[in-house]
Short mmCIF file of C-alpha atoms and ligand atoms in Angstrom, two decimals:
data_model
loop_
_atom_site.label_atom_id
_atom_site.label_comp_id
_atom_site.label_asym_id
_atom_site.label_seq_id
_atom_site.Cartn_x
_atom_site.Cartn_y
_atom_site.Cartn_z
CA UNK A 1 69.68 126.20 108.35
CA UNK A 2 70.79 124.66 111.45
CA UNK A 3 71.54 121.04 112.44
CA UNK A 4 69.04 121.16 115.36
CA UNK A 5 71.67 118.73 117.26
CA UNK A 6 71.83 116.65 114.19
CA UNK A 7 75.88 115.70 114.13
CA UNK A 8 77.55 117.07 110.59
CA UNK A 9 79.71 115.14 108.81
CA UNK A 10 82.70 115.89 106.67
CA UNK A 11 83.19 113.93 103.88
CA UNK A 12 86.55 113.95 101.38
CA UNK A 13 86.06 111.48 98.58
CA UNK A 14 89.25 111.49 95.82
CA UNK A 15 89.68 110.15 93.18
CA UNK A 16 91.98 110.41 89.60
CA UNK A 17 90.06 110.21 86.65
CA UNK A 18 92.00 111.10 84.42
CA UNK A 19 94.43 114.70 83.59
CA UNK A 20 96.25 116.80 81.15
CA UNK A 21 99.72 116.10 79.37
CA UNK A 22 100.16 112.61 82.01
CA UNK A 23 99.85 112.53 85.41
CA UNK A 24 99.95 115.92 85.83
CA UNK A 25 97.19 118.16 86.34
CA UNK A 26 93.33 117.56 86.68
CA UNK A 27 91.10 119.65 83.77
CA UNK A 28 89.05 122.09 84.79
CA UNK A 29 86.57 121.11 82.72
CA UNK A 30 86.40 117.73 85.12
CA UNK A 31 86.14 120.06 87.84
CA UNK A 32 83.13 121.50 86.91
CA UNK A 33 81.51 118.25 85.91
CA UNK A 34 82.27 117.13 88.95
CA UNK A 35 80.99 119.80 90.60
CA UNK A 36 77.09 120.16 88.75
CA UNK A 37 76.47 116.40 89.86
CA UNK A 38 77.29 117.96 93.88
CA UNK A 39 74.94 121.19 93.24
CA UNK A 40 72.41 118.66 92.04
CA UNK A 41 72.99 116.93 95.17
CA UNK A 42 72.51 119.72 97.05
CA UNK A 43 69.06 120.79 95.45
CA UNK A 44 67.91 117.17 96.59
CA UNK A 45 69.14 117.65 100.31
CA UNK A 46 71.53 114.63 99.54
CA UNK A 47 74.05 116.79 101.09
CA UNK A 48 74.27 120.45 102.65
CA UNK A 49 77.25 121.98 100.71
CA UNK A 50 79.88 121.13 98.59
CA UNK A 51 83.95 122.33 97.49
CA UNK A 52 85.65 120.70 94.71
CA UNK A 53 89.20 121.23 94.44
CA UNK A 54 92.30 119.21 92.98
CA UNK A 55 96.13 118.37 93.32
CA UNK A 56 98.05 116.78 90.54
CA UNK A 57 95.38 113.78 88.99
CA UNK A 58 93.58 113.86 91.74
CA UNK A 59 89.80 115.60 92.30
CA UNK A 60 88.73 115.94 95.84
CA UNK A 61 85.29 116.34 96.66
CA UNK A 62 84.75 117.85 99.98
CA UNK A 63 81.05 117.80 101.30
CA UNK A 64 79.26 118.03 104.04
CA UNK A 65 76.09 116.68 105.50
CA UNK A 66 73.95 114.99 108.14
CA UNK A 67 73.86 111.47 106.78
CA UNK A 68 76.94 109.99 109.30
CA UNK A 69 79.75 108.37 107.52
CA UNK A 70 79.24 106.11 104.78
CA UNK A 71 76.41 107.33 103.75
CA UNK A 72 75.07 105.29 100.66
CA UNK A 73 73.23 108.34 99.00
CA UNK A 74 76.50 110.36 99.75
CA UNK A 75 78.46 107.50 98.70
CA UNK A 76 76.54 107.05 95.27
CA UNK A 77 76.34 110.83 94.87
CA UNK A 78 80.25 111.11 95.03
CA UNK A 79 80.74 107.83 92.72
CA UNK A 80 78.13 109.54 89.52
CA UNK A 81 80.28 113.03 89.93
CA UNK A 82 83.80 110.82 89.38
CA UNK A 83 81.47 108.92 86.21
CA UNK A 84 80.46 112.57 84.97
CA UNK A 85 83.75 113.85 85.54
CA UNK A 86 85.59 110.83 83.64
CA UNK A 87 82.99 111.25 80.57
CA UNK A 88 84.29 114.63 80.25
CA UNK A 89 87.99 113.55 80.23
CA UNK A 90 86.99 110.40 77.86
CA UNK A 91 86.00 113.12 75.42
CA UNK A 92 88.83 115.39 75.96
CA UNK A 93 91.13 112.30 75.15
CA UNK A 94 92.33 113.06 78.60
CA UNK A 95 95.51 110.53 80.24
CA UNK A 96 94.36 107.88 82.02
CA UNK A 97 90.56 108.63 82.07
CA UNK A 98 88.59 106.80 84.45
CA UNK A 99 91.95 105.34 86.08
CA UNK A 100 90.18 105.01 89.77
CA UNK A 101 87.22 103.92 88.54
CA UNK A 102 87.40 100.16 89.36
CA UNK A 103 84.37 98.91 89.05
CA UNK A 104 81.27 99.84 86.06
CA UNK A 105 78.80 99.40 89.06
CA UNK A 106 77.98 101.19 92.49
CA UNK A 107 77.00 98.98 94.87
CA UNK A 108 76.33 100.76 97.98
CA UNK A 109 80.02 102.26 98.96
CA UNK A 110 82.67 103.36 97.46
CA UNK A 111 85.07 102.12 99.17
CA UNK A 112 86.95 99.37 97.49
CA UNK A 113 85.65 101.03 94.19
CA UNK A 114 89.34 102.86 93.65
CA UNK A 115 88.02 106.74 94.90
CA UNK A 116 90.03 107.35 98.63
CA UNK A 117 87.67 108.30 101.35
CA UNK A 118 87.85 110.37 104.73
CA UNK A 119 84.74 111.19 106.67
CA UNK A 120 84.53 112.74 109.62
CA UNK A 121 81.44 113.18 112.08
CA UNK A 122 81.20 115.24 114.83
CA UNK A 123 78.40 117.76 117.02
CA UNK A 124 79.82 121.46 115.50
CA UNK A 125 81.17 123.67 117.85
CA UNK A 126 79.77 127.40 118.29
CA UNK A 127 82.99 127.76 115.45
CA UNK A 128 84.47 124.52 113.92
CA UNK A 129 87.46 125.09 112.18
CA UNK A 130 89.06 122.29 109.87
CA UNK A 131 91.85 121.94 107.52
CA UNK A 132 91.65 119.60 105.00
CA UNK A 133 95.16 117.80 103.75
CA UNK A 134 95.32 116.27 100.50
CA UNK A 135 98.55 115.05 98.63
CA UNK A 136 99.58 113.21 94.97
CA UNK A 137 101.87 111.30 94.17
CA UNK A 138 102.18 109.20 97.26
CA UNK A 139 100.21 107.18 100.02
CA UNK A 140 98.45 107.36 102.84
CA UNK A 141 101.49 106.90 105.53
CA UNK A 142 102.82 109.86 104.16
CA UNK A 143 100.57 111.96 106.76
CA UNK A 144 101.93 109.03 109.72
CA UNK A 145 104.74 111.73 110.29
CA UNK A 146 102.76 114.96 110.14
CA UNK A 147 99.70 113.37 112.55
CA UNK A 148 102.63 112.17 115.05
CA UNK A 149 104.16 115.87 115.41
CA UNK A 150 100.39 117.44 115.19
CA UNK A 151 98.30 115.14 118.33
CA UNK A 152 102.04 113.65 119.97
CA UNK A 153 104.97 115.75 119.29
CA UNK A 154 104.97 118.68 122.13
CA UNK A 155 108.04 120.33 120.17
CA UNK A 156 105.58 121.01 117.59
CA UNK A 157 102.11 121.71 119.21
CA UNK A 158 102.76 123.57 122.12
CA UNK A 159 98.97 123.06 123.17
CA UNK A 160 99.72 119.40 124.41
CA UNK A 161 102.12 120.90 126.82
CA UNK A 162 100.06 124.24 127.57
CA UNK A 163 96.09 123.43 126.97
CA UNK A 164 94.55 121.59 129.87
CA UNK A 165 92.30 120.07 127.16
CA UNK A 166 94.65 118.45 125.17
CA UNK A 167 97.27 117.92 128.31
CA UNK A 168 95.89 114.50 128.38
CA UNK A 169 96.69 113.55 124.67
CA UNK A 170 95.41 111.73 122.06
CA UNK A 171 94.36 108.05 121.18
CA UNK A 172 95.54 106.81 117.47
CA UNK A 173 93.89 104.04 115.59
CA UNK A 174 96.83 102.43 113.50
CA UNK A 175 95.45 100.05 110.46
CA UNK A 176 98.01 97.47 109.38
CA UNK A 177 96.96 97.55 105.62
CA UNK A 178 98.68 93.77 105.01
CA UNK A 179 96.39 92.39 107.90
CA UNK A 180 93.52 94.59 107.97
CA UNK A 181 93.74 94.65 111.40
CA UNK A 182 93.45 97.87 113.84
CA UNK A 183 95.34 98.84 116.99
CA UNK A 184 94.28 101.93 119.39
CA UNK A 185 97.56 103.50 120.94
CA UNK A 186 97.48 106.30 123.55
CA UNK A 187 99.99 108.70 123.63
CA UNK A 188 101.86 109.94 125.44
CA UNK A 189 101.84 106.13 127.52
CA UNK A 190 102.15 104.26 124.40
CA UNK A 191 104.22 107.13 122.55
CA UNK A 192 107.41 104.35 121.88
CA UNK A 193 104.56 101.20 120.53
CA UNK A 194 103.09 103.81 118.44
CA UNK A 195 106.36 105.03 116.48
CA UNK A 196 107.59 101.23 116.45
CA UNK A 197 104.76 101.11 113.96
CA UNK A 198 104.41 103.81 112.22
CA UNK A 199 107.58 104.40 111.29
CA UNK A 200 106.92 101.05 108.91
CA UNK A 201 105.08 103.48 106.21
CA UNK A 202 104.67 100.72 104.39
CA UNK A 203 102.91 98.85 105.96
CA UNK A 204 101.29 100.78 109.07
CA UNK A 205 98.48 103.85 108.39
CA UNK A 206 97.34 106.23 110.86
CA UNK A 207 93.98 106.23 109.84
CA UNK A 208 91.73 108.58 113.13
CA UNK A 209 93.05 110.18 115.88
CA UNK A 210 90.72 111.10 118.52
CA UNK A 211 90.81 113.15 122.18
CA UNK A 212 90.73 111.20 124.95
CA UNK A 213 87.49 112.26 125.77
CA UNK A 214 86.02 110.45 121.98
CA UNK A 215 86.32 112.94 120.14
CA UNK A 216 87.11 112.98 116.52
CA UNK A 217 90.57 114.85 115.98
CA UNK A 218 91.54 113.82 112.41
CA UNK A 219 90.85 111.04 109.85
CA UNK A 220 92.97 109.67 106.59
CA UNK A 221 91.68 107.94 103.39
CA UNK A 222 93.60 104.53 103.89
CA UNK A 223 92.67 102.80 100.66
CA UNK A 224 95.46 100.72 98.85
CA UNK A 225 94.71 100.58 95.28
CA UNK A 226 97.30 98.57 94.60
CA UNK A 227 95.87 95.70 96.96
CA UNK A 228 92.76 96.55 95.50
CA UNK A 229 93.31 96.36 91.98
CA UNK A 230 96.17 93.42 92.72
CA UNK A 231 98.11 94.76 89.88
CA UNK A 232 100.28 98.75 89.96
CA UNK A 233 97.73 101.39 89.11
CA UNK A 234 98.72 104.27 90.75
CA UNK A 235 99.67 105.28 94.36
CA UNK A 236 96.94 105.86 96.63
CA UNK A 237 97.18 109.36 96.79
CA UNK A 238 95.82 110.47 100.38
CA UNK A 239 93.69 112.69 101.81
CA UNK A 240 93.18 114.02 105.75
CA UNK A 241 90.65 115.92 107.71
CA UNK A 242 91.98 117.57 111.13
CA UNK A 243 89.89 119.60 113.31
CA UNK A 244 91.52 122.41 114.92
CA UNK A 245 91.47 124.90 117.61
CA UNK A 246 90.17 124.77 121.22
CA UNK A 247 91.17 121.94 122.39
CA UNK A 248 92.05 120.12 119.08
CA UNK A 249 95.38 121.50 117.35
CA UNK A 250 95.77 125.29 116.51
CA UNK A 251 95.36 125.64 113.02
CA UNK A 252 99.50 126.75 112.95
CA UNK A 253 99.94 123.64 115.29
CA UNK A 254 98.80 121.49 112.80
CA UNK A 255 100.39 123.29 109.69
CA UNK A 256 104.23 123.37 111.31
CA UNK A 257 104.13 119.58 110.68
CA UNK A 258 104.65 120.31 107.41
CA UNK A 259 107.73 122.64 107.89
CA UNK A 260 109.72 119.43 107.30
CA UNK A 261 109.54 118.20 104.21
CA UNK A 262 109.88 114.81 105.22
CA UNK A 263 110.75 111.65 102.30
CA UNK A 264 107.74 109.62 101.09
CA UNK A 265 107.13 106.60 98.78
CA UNK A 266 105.44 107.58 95.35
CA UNK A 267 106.92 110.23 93.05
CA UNK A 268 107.64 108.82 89.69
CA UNK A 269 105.87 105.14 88.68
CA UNK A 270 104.65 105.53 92.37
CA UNK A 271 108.29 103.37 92.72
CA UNK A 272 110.69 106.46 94.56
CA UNK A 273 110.81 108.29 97.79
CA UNK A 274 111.20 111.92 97.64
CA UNK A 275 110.24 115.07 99.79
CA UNK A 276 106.63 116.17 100.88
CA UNK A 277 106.61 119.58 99.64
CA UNK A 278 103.54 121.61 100.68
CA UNK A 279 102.40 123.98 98.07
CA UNK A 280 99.19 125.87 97.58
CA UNK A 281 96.84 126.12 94.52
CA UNK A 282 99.00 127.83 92.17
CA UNK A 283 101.44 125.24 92.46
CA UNK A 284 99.19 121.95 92.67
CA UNK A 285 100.65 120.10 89.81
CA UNK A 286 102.92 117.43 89.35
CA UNK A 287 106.44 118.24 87.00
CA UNK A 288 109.55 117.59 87.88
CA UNK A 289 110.34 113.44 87.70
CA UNK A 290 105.86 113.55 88.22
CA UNK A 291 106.53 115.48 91.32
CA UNK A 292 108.11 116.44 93.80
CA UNK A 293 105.05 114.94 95.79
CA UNK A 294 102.95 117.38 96.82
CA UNK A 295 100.76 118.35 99.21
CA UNK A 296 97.93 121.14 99.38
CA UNK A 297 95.80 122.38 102.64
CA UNK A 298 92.90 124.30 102.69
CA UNK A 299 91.39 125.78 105.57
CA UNK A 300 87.53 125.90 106.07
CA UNK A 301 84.77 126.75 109.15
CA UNK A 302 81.89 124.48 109.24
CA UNK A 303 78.92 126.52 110.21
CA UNK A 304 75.50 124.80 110.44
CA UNK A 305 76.81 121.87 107.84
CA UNK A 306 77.80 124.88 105.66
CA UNK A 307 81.40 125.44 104.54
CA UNK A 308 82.45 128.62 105.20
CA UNK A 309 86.15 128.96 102.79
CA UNK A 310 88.40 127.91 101.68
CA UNK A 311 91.57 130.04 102.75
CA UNK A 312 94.82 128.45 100.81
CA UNK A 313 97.14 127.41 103.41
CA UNK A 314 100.49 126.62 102.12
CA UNK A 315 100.12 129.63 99.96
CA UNK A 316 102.19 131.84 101.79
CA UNK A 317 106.24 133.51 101.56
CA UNK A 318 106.35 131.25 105.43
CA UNK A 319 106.89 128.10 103.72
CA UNK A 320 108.98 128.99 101.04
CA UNK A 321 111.88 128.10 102.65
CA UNK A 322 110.36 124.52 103.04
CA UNK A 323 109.33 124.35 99.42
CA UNK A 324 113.25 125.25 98.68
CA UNK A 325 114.76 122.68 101.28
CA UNK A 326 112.31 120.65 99.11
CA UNK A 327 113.73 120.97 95.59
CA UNK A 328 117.02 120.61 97.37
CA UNK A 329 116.34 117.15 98.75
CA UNK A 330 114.53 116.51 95.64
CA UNK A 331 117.72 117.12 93.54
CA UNK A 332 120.10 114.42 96.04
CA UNK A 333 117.87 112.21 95.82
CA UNK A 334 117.41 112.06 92.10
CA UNK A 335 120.81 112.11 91.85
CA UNK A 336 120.78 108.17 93.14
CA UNK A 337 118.50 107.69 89.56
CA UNK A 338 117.80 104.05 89.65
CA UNK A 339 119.41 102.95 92.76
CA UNK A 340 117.79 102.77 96.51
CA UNK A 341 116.78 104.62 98.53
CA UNK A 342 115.63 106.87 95.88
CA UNK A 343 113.89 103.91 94.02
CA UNK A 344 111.62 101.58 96.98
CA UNK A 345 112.96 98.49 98.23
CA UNK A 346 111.74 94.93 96.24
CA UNK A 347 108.64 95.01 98.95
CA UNK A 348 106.98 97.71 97.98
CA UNK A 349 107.86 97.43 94.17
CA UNK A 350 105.84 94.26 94.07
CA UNK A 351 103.34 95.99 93.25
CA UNK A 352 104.72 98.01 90.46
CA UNK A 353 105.41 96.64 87.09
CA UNK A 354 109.33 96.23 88.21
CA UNK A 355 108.63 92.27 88.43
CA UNK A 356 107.13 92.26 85.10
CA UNK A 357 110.88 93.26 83.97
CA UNK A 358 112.53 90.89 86.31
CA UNK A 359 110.53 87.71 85.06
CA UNK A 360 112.26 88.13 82.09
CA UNK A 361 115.69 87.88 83.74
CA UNK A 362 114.72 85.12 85.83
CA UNK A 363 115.63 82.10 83.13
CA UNK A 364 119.38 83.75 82.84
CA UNK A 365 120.49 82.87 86.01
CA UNK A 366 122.54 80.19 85.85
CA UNK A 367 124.37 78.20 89.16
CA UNK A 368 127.59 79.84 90.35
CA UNK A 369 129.68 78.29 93.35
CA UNK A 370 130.01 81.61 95.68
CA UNK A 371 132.69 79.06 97.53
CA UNK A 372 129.38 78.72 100.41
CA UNK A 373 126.09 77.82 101.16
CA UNK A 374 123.63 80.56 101.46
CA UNK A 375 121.97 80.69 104.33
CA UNK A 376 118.78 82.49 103.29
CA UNK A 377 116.71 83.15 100.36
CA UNK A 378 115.99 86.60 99.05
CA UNK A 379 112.67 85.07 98.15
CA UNK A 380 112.27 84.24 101.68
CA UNK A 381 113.04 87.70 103.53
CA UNK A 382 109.82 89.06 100.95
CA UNK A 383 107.68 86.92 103.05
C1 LIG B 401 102.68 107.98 89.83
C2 LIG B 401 102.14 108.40 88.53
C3 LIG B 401 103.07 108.66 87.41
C4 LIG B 401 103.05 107.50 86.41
C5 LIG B 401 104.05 107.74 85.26
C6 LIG B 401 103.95 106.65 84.18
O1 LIG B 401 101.65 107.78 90.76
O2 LIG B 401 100.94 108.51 88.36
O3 LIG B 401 104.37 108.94 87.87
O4 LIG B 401 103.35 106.30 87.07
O5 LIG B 401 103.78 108.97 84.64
O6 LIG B 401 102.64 106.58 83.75
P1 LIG B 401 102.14 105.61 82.57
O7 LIG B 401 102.59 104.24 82.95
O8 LIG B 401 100.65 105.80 82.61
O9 LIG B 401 102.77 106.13 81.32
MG1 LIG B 402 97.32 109.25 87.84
MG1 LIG B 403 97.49 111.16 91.80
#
């Protein structure tokens, strides 16, 4: 089969729907639910080829086709393998079945429906390699670090120093998710505006990075189901497609950025920061304190729209010594228990049920002369 010029597209729809013992570790049984809705999807043409995979709660569904991104058929295909999937873990008394599923109805997308979404779409190269990120028990922003050392960070990818083709850099579309407003940053001559926002995980996503030339580089799922749902169900676990190799990132380029297991809000209650420790199948499940967060790659070749893989990335003695450094910074920081920085500042644990805890405190105060006059609020720097 061949696209005939036809662009592909790359889709990676997530979603948690539900696991074993807590938030722990998707069924298999969910998997393969999951998985007959995309093979009947496939018989129809819906879509050309399918992988379904998981870390922690979370089931990915990686699929490809030549419908362009956002596909409603795609979209709606996705959204009845999560239903199947969470009728299987309704009757296996599974935790927290169905717990992405916002909404009873599709209607159209499904974004804004709880599942996280990255989608890619591109002309395929004689080879297209692509390595597909997905993490639990944190949010999007977690891959703002990673991205910034893959596409601007020449200590790390030697190619943007080296290559001719990516000598010219990359241009980053930056979503501020309080806002929903985007900015496109070129680096390297916006390199310092870029990491002025980004470095605000909280608040700033990378969600595409393209060559200067338009092409697609990489994309993240930027949903925020806590700003969806308005109430704390869960961190937004995220999920990234990066396209590699001549003239995009080599496929070690892109992988080195996660030699440093950098600290990222989620972990436990979604409320602590801890270390991103990449792991590969085998160890895709959440334990200690729901964690450490985690974060699985798997490598795939697009041929023709069909998906030629996977090969387990992070499954390999090379990052052990990361995973190690890992449980190291893992241990400090639970050491803090309850206090910051371990737990997230009173921003970000607005949306958790922490202020469910604190109404309860609030009629105890009583007035106490601190001998002056303060000069600012608390409630006012939360604004
Ligand atoms: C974090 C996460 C878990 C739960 C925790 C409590 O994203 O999913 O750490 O927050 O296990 O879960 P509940 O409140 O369902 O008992
Ligand atoms: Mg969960
Ligand atoms: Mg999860």
């Amino acid at each position: 089969m061949s696209s005939g010029g036809t662009k592909t597209t790359l889709s990676v729809i997530k979603a948690d729907i539900g696991s074993i013992a807590g938030h722990h570790k998707a069924h298999p049984d969910t998997l393969l639910a999951a998985s007959r809705v995309l093979a009947e999807g496939k018989k129809k043409g819906i879509i050309v080829d399918f992988y379904v995979t998981a870390i922690g709660d979370d089931i990915q569904l990686i699929m490809t086709h030549f419908r362009g991104i956002n596909d409603p058929q795609v979209h709606e295909l996705a959204w009845d393998a999560f239903k199947e999937a969470t009728s299987v873990a309704k009757d296996l008394g599974l935790y927290a079945a169905g717990q992405d599923l916002l909404s009873d109805t599709f209607s159209g997308n499904v974004r804004g429906l709880g599942p996280g979404v990255a989608e890619l779409e591109f002309s395929e190269r004689p080879s297209e390699p692509v390595a597909i990120f997905m993490a639990d028990k944190t949010e999007p922003s977690a891959f703002n670090l990673p991205l910034y050392k893959i596409f601007a960070d020449p200590f790390n990818t030697a190619g943007l120093v080296i290559d001719p083709k990516m000598h010219s850099g990359f241009v980053f579309t930056v979503l501020d998710l309080y806002e929903g407003k985007a900015v496109d940053l070129s680096t390297p001559e916006e390199l310092y505006d870029l990491l002025a926002l980004i470095g605000t995980t909280s608040r700033y996503v990378i969600k595409y990075v393209h060559r200067k030339d338009g092409e697609p580089a990489a994309v993240v799922s930027s949903e925020r189901l806590n700003l969806i749902a308005g109430k704390y169900i869960g961190k937004d676990d995220p999920v990234m497609i990066v396209r590699l190799q001549s003239g995009f990132p080599a496929l070690g380029e892109a992988l080195e950025a996660f030699s440093f297991p950098h600290l990222v809000a989620g972990w436990m209650r979604g409320s602590h920061f801890g270390p991103l420790m990449p792991v590969g199948l085998k160890d895709a499940k959440m334990t200690r304190f729901d964690g450490p967060p985690r974060v699985l790659g798997l490598g795939f070749n697009v041929k023709a729209g069909r998906l030629v893989g996977p090969t387990d990335l992070f499954d390999d003695v090379a990052f052990d010594e990361v995973r190690r450094q890992a449980a190291e910074i893992a241990d400090y920081m639970r050491r803090h228990g309850p206090f910051m920085p371990h737990r997230l500042g009173p921003e970000e644990m607005e949306y958790t049920t922490l202020p469910d805890v604190l109404k309860r405190l609030e009629g105890m105060f009583r007035p106490f002369d601190l001998g002056y006059k303060p000069i600012v609020k608390h409630e006012d720097l939360l604004e």
